[in-house]
XYZ file of N, CA and C in Angstrom:
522
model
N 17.387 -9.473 -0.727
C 17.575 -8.274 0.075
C 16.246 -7.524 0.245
N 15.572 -7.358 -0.845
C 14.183 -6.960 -0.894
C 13.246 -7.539 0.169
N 13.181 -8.532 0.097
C 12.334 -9.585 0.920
C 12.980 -8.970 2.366
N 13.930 -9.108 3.154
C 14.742 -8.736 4.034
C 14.098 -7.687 4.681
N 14.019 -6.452 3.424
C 13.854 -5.182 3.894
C 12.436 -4.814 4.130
N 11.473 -5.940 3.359
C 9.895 -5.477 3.721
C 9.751 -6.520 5.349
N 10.025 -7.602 5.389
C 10.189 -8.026 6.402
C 10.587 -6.844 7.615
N 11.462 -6.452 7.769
C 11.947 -5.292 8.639
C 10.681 -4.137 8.574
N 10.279 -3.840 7.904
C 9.001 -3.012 7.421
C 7.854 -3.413 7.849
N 7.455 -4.457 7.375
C 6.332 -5.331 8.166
C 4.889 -4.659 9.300
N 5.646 -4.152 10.326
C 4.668 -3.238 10.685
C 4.497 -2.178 10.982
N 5.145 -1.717 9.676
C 5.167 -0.135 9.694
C 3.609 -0.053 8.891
N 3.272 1.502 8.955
C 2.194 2.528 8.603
C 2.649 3.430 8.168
N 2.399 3.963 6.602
C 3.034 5.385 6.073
C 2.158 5.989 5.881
N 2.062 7.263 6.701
C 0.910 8.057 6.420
C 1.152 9.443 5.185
N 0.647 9.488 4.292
C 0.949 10.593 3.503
C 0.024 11.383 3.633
N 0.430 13.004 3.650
C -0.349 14.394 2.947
C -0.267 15.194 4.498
N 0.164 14.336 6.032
C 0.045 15.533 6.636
C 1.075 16.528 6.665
N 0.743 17.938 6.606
C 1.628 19.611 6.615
C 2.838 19.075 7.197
N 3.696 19.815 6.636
C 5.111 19.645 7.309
C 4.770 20.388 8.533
N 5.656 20.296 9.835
C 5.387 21.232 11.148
C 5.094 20.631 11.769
N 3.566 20.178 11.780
C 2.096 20.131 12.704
C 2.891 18.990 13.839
N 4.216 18.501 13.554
C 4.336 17.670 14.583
C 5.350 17.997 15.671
N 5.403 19.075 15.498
C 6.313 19.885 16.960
C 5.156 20.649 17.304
N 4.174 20.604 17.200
C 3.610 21.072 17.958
C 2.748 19.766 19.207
N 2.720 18.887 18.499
C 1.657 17.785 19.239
C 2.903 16.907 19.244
N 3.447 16.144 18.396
C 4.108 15.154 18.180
C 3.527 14.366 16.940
N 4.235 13.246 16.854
C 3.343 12.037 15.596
C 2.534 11.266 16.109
N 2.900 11.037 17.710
C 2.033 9.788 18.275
C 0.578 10.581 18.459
N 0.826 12.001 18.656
C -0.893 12.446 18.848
C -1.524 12.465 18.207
N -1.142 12.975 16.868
C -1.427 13.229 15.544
C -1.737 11.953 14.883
N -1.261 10.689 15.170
C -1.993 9.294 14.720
C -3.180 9.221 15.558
N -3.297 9.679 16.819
C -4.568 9.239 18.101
C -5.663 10.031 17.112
N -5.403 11.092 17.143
C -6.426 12.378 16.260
C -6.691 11.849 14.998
N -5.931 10.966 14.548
C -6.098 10.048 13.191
C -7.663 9.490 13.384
N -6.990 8.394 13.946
C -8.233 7.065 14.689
C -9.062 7.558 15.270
N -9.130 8.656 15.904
C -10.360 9.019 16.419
C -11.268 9.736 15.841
N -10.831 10.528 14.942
C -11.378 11.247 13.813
C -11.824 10.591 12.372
N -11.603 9.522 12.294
C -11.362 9.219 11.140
C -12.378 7.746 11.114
N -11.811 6.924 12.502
C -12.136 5.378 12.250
C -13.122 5.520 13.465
N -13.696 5.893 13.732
C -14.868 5.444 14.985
C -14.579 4.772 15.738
N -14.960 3.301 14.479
C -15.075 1.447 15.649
C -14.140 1.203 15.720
N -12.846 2.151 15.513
C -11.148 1.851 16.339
C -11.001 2.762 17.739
N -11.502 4.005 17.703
C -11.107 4.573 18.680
C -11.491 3.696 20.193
N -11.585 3.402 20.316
C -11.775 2.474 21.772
C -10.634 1.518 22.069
N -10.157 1.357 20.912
C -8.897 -0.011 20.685
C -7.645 0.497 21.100
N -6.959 0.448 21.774
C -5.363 0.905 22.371
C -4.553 0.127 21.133
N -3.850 1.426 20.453
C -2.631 0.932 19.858
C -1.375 0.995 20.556
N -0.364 0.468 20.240
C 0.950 0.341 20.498
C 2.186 0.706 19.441
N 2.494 2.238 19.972
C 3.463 2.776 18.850
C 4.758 2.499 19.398
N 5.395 1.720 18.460
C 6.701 1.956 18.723
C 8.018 3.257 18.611
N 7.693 3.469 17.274
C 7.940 4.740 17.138
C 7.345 5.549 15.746
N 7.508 6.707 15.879
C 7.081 7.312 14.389
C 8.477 8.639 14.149
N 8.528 8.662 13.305
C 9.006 9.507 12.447
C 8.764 9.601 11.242
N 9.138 11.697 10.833
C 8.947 11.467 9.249
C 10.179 10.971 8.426
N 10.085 10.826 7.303
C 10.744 10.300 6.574
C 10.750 10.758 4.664
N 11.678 11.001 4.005
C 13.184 10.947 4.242
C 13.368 11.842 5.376
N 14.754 11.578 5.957
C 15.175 12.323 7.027
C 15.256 14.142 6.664
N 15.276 14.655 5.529
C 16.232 15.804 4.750
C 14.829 15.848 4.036
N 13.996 17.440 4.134
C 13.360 17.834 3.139
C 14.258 18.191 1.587
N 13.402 17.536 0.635
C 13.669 18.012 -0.508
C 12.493 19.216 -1.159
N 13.612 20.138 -1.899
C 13.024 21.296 -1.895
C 12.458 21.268 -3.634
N 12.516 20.210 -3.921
C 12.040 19.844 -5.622
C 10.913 19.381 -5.350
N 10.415 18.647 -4.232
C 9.520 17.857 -3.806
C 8.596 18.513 -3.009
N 7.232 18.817 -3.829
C 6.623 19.960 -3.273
C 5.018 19.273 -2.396
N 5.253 18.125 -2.167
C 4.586 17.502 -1.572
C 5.036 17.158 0.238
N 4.528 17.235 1.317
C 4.786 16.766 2.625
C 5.785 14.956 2.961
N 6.488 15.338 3.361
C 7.258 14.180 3.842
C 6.555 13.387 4.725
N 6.643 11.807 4.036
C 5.720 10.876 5.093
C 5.464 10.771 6.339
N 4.735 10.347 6.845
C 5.164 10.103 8.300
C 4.969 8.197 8.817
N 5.856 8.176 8.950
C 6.203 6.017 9.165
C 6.152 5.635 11.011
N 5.149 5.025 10.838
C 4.750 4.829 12.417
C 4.637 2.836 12.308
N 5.660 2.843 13.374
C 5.769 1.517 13.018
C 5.075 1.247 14.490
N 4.235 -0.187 14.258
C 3.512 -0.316 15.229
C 3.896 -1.837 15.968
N 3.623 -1.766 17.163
C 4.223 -3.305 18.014
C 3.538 -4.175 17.353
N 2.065 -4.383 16.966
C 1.879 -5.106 16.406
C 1.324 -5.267 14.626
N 1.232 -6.379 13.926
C 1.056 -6.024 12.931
C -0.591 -6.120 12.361
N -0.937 -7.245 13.706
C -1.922 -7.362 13.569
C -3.123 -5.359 13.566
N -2.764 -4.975 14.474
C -3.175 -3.541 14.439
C -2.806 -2.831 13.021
N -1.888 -2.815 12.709
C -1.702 -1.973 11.135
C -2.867 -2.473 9.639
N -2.800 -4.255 10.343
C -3.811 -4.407 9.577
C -5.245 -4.033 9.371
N -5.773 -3.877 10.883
C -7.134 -3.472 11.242
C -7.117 -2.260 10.559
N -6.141 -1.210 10.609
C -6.140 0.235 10.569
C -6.326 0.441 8.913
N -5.474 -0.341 8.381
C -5.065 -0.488 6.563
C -6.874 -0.802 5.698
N -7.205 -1.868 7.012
C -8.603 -2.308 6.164
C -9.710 -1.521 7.000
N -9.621 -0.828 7.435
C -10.699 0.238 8.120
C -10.434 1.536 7.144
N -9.351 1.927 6.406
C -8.517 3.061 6.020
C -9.180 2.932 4.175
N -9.272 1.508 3.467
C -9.820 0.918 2.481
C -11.497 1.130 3.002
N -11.975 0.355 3.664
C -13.287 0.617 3.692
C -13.676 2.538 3.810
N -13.400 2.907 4.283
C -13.850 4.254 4.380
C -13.555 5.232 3.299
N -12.247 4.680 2.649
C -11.780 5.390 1.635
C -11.220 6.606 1.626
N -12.061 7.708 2.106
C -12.040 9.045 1.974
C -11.345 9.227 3.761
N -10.291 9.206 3.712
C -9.552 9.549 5.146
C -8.743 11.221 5.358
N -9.450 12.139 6.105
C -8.963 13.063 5.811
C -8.537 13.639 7.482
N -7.394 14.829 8.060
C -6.912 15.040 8.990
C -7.157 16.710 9.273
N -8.079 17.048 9.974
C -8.304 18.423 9.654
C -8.401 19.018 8.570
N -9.389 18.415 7.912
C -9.997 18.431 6.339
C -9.189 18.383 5.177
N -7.864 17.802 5.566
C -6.068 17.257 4.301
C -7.084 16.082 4.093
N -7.207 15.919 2.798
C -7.090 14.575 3.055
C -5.606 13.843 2.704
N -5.753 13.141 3.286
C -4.784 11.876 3.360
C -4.570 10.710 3.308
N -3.908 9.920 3.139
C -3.623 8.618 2.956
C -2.951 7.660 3.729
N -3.582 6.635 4.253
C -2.399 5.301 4.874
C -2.444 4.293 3.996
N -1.214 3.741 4.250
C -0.972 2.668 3.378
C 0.213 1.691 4.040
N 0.643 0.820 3.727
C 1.722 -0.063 4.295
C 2.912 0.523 3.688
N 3.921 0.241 4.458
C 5.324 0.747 4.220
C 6.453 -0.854 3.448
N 6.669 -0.045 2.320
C 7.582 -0.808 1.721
C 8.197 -0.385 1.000
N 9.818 -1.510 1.151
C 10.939 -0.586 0.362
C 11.161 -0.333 -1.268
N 11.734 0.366 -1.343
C 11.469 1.088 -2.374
C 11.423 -0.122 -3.370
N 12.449 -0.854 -3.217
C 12.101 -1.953 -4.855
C 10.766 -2.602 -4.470
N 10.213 -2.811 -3.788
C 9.108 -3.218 -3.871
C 8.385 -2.158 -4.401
N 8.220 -0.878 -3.740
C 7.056 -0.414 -4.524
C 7.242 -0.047 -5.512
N 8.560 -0.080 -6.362
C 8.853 -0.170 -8.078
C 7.720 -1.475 -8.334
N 8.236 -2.546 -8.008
C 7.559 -4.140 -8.708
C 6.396 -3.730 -8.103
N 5.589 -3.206 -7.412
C 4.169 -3.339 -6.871
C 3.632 -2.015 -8.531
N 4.703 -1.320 -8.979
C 4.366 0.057 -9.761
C 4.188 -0.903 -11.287
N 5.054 -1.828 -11.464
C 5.365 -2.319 -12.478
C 3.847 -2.884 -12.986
N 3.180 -3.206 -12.573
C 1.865 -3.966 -12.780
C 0.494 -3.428 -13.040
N 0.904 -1.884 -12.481
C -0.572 -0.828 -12.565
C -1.007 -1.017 -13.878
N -0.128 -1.158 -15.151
C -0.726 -0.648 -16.177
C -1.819 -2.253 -16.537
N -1.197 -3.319 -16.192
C -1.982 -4.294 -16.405
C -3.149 -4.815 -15.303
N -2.967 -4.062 -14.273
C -4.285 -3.896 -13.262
C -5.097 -3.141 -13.586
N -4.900 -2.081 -14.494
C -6.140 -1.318 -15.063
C -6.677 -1.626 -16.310
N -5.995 -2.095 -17.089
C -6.914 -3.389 -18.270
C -7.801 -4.590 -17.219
N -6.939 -5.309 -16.722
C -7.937 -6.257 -16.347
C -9.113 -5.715 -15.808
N -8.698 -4.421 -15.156
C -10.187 -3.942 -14.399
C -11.448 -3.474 -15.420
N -10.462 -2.773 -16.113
C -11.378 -2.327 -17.273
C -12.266 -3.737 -17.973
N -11.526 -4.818 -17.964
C -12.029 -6.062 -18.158
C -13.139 -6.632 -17.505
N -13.091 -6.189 -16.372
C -14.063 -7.270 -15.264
C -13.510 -8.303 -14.504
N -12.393 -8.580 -14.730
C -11.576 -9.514 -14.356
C -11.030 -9.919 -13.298
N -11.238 -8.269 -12.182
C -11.333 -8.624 -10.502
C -9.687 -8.875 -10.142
N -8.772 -8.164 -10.552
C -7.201 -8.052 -10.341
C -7.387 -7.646 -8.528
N -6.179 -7.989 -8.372
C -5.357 -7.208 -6.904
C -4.177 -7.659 -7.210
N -3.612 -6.691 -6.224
C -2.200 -6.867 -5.891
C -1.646 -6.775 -4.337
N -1.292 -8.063 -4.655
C -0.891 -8.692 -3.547
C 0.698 -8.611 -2.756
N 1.077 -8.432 -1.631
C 1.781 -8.478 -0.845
C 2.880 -9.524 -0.909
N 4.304 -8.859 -1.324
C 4.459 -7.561 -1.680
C 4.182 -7.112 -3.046
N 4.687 -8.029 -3.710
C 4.125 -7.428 -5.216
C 3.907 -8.639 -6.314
N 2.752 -8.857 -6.286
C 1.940 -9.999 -6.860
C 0.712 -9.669 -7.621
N 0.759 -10.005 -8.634
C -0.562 -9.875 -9.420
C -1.974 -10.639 -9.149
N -3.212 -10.935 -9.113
C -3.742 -11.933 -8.684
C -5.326 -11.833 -9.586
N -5.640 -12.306 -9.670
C -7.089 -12.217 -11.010
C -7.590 -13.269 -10.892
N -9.002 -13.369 -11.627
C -10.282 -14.357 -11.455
C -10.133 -14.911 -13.329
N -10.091 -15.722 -13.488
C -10.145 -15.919 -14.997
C -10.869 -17.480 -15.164
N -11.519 -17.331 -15.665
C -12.787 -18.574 -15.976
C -13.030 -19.324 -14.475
N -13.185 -18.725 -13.474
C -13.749 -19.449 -12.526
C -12.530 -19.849 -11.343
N -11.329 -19.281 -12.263
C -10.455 -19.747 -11.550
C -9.555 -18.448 -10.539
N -8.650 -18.390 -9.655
C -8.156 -17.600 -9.243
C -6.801 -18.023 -9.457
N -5.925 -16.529 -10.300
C -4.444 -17.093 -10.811
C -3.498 -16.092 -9.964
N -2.389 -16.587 -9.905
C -1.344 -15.292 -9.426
C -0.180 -15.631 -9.933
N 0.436 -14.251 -10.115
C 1.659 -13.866 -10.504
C 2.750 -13.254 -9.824
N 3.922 -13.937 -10.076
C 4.595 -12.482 -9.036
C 5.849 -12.145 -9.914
N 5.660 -12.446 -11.803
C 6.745 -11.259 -12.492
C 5.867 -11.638 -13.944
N 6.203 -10.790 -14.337
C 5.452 -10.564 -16.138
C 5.362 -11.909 -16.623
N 6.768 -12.694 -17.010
C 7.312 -14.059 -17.343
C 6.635 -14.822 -16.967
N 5.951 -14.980 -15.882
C 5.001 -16.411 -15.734
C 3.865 -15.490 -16.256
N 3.622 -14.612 -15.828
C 1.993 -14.234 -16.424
C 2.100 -14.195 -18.319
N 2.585 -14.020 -18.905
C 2.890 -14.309 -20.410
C 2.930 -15.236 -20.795
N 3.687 -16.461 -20.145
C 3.394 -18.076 -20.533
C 2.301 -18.155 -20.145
N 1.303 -17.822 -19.036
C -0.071 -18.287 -18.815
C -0.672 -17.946 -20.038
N -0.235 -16.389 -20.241
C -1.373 -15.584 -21.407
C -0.917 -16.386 -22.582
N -0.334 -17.049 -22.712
C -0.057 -17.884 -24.356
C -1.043 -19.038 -24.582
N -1.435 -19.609 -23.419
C -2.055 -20.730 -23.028
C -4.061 -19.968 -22.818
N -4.203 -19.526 -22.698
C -5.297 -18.577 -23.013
C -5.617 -17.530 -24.016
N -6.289 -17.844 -25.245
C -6.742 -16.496 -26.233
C -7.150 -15.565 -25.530
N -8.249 -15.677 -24.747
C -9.037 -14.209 -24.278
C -7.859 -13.602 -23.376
N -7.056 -13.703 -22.849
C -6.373 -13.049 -22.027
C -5.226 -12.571 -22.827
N -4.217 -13.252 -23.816
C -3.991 -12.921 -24.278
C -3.910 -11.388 -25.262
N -5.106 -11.653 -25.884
C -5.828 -10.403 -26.155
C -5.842 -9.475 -25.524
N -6.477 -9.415 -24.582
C -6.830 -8.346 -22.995
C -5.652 -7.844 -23.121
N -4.243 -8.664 -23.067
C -3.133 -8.371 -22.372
C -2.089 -7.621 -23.537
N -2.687 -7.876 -24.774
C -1.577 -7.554 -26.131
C -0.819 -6.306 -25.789
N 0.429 -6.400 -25.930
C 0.806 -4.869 -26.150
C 1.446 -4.859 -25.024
N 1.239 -5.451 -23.409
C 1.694 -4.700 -22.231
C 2.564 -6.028 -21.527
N 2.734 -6.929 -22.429
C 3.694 -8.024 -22.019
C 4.928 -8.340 -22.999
């Protein structure tokens, strides 16, 4: 079902941190243009294709003292990608000096299992060891020359049994 639902997701864009409001006044589709143009330079020349945007959850929560996303799903996916790795290179992406964040849209059990792994992506890093996490939620590391991946604790623990140094690295969080 998971798989299903990022599939359906696929080429969406979740933008976090912009003000609640600001989009009755312009809309979302302007407010992404003012994105890219402000933000990415060597995109603004490039015509995207929005299918639609809205924020999301539908219902402000009033416990939740942070801005409700905004999910702009785009015709293509190839474009979300350009935008995702222009959004990484620059790092610091900010919207009338908010800064803010894009990132890919995925459902919630995924970004539990994508959450599940932070704590062992920041040992390995602390390691040297050159981790990512991979799409949708996959572990992936450099270990003696080699490149390994994971996609649940259980295989990465039988690997780590079969390796001392990693093992080690890993004590405690498997």
């Amino acid at each position: 079902m998971r798989d299903l639902w990022d599939n359906i997701k696929w080429a969406n864009l979740r933008i976090i941190g912009i003000p609640e409001g600001v989009e009755i006044d312009k809309g979302m589709e302007n407010i992404f243009e003012e994105i890219i143009t402000g933000s990415f330079p060597n995109l603004k020349d490039t015509e995207f294709k929005i299918q639609e945007a809205q924020r999301a959850p539908n219902k402000l929560n009033p416990k939740r003292p942070t801005p409700r996303h905004i999910i702009i799903k785009m015709a293509k996916v190839s474009d979300k990608e350009r935008i995702l790795k222009a959004a990484r290179e620059k790092q610091n992406v900010t919207y009338k000096g908010t800064s803010i964040r894009l990132s890919a849209d995925f459902s919630t059990e995924t970004l539990q299992a994508r959450r599940e792994w932070q704590e062992i992506f920041k040992v390995l890093k602390g390691k040297n060891i050159q981790p990512r996490i991979l799409c949708p939620a996959r572990i992936s590391f450099k270990i003696e020359g080699e490149i390994k991946i994971f996609s649940n604790k259980q295989k990465l623990k039988e690997y780590s049994n079969t390796k001392p140094r990693l093992k080690e690295i890993l004590k405690g969080l498997l």
